[in-house]
Structures are given as C-alpha cells and as structure tokens.
PDB file of C-alpha atoms in Angstrom:
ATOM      1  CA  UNK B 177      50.492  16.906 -92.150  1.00 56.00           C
ATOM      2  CA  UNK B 178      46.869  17.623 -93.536  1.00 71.00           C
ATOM      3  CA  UNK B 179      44.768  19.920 -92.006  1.00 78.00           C
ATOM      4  CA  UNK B 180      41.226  18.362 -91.722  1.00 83.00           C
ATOM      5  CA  UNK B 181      40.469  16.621 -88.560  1.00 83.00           C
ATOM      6  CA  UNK B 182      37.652  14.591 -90.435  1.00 91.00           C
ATOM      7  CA  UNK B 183      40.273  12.765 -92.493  1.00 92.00           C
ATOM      8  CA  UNK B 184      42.021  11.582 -89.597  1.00 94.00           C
ATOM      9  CA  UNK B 185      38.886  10.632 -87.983  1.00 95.00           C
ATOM     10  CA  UNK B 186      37.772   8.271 -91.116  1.00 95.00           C
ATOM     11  CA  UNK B 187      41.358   7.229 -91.850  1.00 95.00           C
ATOM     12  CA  UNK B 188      41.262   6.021 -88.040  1.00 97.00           C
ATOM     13  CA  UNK B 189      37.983   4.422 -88.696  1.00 97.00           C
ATOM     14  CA  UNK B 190      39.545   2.810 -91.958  1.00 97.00           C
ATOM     15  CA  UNK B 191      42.387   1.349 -89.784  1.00 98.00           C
ATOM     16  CA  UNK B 192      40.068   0.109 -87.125  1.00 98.00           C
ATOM     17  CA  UNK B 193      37.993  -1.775 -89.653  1.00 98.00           C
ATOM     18  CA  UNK B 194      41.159  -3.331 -91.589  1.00 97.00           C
ATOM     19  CA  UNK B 195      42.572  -4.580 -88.276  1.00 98.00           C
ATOM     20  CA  UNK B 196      39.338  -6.434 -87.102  1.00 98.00           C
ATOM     21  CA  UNK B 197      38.181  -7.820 -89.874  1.00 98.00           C
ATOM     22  CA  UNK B 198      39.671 -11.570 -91.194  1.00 97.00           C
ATOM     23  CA  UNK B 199      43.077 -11.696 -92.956  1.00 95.00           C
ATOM     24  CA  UNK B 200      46.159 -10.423 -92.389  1.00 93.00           C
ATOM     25  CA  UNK B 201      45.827  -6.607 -92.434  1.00 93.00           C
ATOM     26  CA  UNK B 202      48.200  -4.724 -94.777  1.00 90.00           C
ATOM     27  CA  UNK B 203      49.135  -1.310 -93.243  1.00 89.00           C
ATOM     28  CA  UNK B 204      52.207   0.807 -94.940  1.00 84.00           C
ATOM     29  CA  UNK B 205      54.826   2.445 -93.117  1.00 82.00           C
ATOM     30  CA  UNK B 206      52.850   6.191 -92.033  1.00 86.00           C
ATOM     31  CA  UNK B 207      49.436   4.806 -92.274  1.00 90.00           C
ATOM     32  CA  UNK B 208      50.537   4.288 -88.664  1.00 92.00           C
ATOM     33  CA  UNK B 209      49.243   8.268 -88.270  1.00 91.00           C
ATOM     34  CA  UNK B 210      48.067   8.957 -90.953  1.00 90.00           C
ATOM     35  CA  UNK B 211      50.838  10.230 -93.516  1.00 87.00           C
ATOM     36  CA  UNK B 212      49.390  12.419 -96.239  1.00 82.00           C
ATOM     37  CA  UNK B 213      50.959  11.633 -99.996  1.00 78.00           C
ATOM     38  CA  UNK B 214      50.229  12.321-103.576  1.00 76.00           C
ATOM     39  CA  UNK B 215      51.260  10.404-106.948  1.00 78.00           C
ATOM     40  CA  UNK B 216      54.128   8.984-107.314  1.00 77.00           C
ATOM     41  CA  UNK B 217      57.034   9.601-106.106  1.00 76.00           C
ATOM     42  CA  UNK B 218      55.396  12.066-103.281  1.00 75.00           C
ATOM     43  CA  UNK B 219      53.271   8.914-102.293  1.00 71.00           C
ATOM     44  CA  UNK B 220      56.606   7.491-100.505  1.00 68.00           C
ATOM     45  CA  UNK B 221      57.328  10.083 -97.734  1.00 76.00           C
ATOM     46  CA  UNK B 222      60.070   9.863 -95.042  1.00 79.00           C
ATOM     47  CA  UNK B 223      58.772   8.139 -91.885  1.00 77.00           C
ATOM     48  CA  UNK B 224      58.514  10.681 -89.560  1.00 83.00           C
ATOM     49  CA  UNK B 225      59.540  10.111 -85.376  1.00 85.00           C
ATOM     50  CA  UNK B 226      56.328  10.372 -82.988  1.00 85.00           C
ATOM     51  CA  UNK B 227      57.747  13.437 -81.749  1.00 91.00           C
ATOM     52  CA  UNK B 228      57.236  14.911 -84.813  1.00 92.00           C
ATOM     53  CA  UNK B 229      53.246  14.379 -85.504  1.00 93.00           C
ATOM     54  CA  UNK B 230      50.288  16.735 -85.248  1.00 93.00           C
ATOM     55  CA  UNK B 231      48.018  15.825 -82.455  1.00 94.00           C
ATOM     56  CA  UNK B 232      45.383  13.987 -85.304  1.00 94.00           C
ATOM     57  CA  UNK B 233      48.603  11.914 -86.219  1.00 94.00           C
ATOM     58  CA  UNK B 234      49.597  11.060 -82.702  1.00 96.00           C
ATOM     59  CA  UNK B 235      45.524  10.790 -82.122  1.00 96.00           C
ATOM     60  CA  UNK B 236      45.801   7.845 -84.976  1.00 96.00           C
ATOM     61  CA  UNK B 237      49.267   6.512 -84.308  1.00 96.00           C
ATOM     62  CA  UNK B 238      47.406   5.931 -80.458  1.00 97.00           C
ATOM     63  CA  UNK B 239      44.740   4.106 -81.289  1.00 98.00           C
ATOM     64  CA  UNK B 240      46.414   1.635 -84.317  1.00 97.00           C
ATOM     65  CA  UNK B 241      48.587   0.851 -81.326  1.00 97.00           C
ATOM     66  CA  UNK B 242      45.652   0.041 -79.102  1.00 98.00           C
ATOM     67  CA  UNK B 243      44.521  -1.937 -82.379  1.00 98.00           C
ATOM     68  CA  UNK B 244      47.447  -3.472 -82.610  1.00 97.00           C
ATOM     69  CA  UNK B 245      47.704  -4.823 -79.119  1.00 98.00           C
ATOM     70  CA  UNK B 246      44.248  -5.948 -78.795  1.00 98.00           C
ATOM     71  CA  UNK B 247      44.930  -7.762 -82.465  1.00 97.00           C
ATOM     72  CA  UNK B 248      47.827  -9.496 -81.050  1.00 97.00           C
ATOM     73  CA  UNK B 249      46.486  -9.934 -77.420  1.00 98.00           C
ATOM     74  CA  UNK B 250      42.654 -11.703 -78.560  1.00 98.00           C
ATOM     75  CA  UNK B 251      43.332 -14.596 -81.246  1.00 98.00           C
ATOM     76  CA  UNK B 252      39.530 -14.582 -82.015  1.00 98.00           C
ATOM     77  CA  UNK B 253      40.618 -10.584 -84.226  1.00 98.00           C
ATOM     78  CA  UNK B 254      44.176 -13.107 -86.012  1.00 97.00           C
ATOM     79  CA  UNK B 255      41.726 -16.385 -87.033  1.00 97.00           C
ATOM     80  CA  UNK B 256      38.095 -15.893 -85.668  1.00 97.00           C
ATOM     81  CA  UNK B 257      35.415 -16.253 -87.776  1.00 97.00           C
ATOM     82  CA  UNK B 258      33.354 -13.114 -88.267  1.00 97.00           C
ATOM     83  CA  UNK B 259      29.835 -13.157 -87.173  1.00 97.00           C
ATOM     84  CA  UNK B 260      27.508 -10.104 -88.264  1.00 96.00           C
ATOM     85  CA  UNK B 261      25.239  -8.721 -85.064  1.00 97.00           C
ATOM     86  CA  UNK B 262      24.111  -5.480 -85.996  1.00 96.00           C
ATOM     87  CA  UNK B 263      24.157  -2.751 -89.426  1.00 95.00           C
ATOM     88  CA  UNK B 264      22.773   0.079 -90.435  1.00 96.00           C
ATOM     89  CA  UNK B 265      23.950   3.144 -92.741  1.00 95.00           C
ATOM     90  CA  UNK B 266      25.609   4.724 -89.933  1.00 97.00           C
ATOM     91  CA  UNK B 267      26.983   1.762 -87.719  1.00 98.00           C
ATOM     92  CA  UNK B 268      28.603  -1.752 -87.681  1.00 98.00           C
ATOM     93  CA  UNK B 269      28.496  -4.331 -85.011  1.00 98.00           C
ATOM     94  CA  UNK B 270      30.084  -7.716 -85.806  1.00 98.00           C
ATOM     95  CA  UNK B 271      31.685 -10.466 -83.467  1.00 97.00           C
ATOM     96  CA  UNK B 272      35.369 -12.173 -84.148  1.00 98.00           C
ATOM     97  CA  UNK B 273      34.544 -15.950 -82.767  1.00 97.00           C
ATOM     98  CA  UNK B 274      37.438 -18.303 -82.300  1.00 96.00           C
ATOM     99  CA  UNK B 275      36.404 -21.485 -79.870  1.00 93.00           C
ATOM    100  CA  UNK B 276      34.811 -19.872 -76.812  1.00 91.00           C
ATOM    101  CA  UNK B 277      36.855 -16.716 -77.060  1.00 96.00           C
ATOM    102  CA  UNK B 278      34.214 -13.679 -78.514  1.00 97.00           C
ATOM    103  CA  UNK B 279      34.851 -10.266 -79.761  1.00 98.00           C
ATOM    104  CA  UNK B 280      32.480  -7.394 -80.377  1.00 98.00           C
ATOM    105  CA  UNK B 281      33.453  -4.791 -82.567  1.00 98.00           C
ATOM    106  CA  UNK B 282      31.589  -1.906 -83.205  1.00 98.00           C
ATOM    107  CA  UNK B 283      32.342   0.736 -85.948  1.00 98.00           C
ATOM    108  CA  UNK B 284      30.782   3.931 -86.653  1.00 98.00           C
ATOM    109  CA  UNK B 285      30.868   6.966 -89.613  1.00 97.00           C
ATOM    110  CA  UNK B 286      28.470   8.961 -87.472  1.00 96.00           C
ATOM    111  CA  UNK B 287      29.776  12.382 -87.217  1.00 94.00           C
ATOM    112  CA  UNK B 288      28.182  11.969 -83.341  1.00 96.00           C
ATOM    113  CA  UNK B 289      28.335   8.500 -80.709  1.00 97.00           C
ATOM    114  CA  UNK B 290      25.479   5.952 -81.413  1.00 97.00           C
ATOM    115  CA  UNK B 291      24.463   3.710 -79.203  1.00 97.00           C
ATOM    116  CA  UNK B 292      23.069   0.157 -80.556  1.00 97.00           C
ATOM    117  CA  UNK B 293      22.167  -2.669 -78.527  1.00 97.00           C
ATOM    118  CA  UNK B 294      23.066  -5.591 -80.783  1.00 96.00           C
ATOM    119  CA  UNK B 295      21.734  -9.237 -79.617  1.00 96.00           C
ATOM    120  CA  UNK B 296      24.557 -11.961 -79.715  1.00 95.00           C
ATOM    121  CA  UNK B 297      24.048 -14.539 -82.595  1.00 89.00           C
ATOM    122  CA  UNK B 298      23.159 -17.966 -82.692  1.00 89.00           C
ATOM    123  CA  UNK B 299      26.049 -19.940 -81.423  1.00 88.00           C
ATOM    124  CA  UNK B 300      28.087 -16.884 -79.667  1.00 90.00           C
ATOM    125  CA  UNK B 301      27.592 -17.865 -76.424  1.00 87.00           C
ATOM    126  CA  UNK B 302      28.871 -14.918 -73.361  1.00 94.00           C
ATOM    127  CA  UNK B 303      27.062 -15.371 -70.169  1.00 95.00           C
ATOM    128  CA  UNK B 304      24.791 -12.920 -68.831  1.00 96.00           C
ATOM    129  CA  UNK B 305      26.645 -10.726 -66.233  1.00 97.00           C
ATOM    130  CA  UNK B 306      29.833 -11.037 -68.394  1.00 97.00           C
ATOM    131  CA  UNK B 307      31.735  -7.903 -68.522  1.00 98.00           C
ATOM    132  CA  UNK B 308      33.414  -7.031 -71.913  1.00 98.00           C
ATOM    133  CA  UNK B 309      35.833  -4.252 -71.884  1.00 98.00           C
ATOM    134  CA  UNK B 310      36.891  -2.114 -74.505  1.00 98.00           C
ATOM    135  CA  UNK B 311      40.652  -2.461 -75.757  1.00 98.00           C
ATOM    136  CA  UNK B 312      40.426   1.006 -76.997  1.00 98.00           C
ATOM    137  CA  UNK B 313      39.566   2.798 -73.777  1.00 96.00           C
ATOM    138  CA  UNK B 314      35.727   2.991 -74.275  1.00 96.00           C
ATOM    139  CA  UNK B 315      33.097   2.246 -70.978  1.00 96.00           C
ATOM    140  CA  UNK B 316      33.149  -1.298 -70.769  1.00 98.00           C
ATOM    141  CA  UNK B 317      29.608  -3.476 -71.461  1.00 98.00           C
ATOM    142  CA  UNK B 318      28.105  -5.953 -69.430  1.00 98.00           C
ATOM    143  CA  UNK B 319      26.066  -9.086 -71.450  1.00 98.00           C
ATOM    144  CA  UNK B 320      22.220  -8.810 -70.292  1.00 96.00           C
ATOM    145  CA  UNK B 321      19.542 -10.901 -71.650  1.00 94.00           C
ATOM    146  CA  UNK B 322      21.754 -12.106 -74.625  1.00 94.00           C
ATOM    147  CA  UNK B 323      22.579  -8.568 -75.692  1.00 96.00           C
ATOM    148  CA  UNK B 324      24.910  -5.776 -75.415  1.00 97.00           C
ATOM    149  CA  UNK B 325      24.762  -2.112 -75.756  1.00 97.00           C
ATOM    150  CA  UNK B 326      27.544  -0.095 -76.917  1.00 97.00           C
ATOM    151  CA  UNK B 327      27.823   3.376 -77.572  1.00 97.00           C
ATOM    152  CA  UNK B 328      30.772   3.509 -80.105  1.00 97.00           C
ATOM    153  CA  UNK B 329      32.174   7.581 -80.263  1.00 96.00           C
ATOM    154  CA  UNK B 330      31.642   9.419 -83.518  1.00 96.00           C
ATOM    155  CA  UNK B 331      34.116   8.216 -86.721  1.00 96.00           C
ATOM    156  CA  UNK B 332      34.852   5.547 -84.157  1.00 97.00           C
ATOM    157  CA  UNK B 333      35.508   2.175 -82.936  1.00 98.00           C
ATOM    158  CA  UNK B 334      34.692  -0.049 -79.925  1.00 98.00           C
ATOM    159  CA  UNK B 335      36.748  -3.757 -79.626  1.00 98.00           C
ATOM    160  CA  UNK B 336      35.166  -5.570 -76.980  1.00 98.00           C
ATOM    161  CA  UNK B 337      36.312  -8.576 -74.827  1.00 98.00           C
ATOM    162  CA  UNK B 338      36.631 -10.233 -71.471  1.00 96.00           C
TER     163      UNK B 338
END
C-alpha cells in the first residue's frame, strides 16, 4: 500500500472519469483500490482480499463499486451519448444521454468541494422539480429553471440521476 492519501484521491477521480465516459472502460485486477506497482514484473501484484486494504484502498474499492453499480444500473453511462454542460481548470460537468434517460456527472481535481451550477443543454430535456440523486452518496439536486447545482467533494465525483 502507498502512503499518500492524494494518490488515492486522484486515482479515485481517474476511475470515476474512465467509468462515465463512452466505451467500455478497461480497469485491471487492483485498480479496484488502488494497487501500487513498479516495472515489470512488480507491476503484476497478487490480488489482495478486502480485508486486507488500507482505509484509502477500501475508500477506492467503495466507490468503483458505487461506479460500478450506477454503470450497470443507468444505460445512458453503457451507450449514452456524452453531452458537455460545464468546464473549467478545476471542474467537469457533462451529461450521459440515452433516449429520455439523462445523467449528470460532475468531476473535480479541486483539492476542496466546488459548487457549479451547470445549465442543461439543448435537447437534454429533465423537468423542473425533477430530483436527481447521486449514485455515489452525494446530496441529491433538484432541476430549477433548466439548471442544476452540484457541489462535487474535493478529488471527487458526483453521478446524477432520477
């Protein structure tokens, strides 16, 4: 296990953003929670059990669950098409559209939790009044006016849906 809480917190990040975006994500046995390797051979570790992980590896291990079910659970994250609402240096707001299901995904490297209100695009339709909540355990959103505000949590990730 590596020390540095930071490199869990981006490698989480990494995972959220390869398991929203289109395509089929590729994830390697221990990028699960985060397995630390070198050059070859040390780069192919033993899997470890979950009862054996650091809290920043069981930390990761829960959330690419959570990303995991919400992948398999909302088809809009397998085949949507992906629809950019909001960027900046720090954050990432995009929408997974597939038919009339929608879902908001926020991303942020900001050592601290941003909120951004992003407006929904042309076409992405969610009624006003909708509530969206967050399949990994944020505060869930409510559609006002067209828009949403999210506050996504520092080196971290907000999937949004009815």
């Amino acid at each position: 296990a590596h020390t540095d809480p930071n490199a869990y917190a981006r490698h989480r990040l990494g995972m959220a953003w390869v398991l929203t975006i289109p395509g089929a994500p590729l994830v390697y046995y221990g990028d699960e929670y985060g397995e630390w390797g070198g050059a070859d051979p040390n780069n192919r570790r033993l899997w470890r059990d979950p009862t054996m992980l650091s809290a920043d590896e069981q930390a990761t291990l829960t959330l690419v669950r959570a990303l995991g079910s919400a992948r398999r659970e909302l088809a809009a994250l397998q085949r949507g098409d992906y629809v950019s609402m909001a960027a900046n240096e720090e954050t990432l707001v995009f929408a997974r559209v597939l038919e009339r299901q929608v879902v908001v995904v926020g991303l942020s490297r900001a050592g601290v939790a941003r909120t951004v209100t992003a407006r929904l695009p042309t076409g992405v339709t969610i009624a006003d009044g909708t509530t969206l909540r967050d399949r990994l355990g944020g505060a869930s959103v409510r559609v006002t006016g067209g828009s949403l505000t999210v506050t996504i949590p520092p080196w971290g990730a907000a999937v949004l849906a009815e």
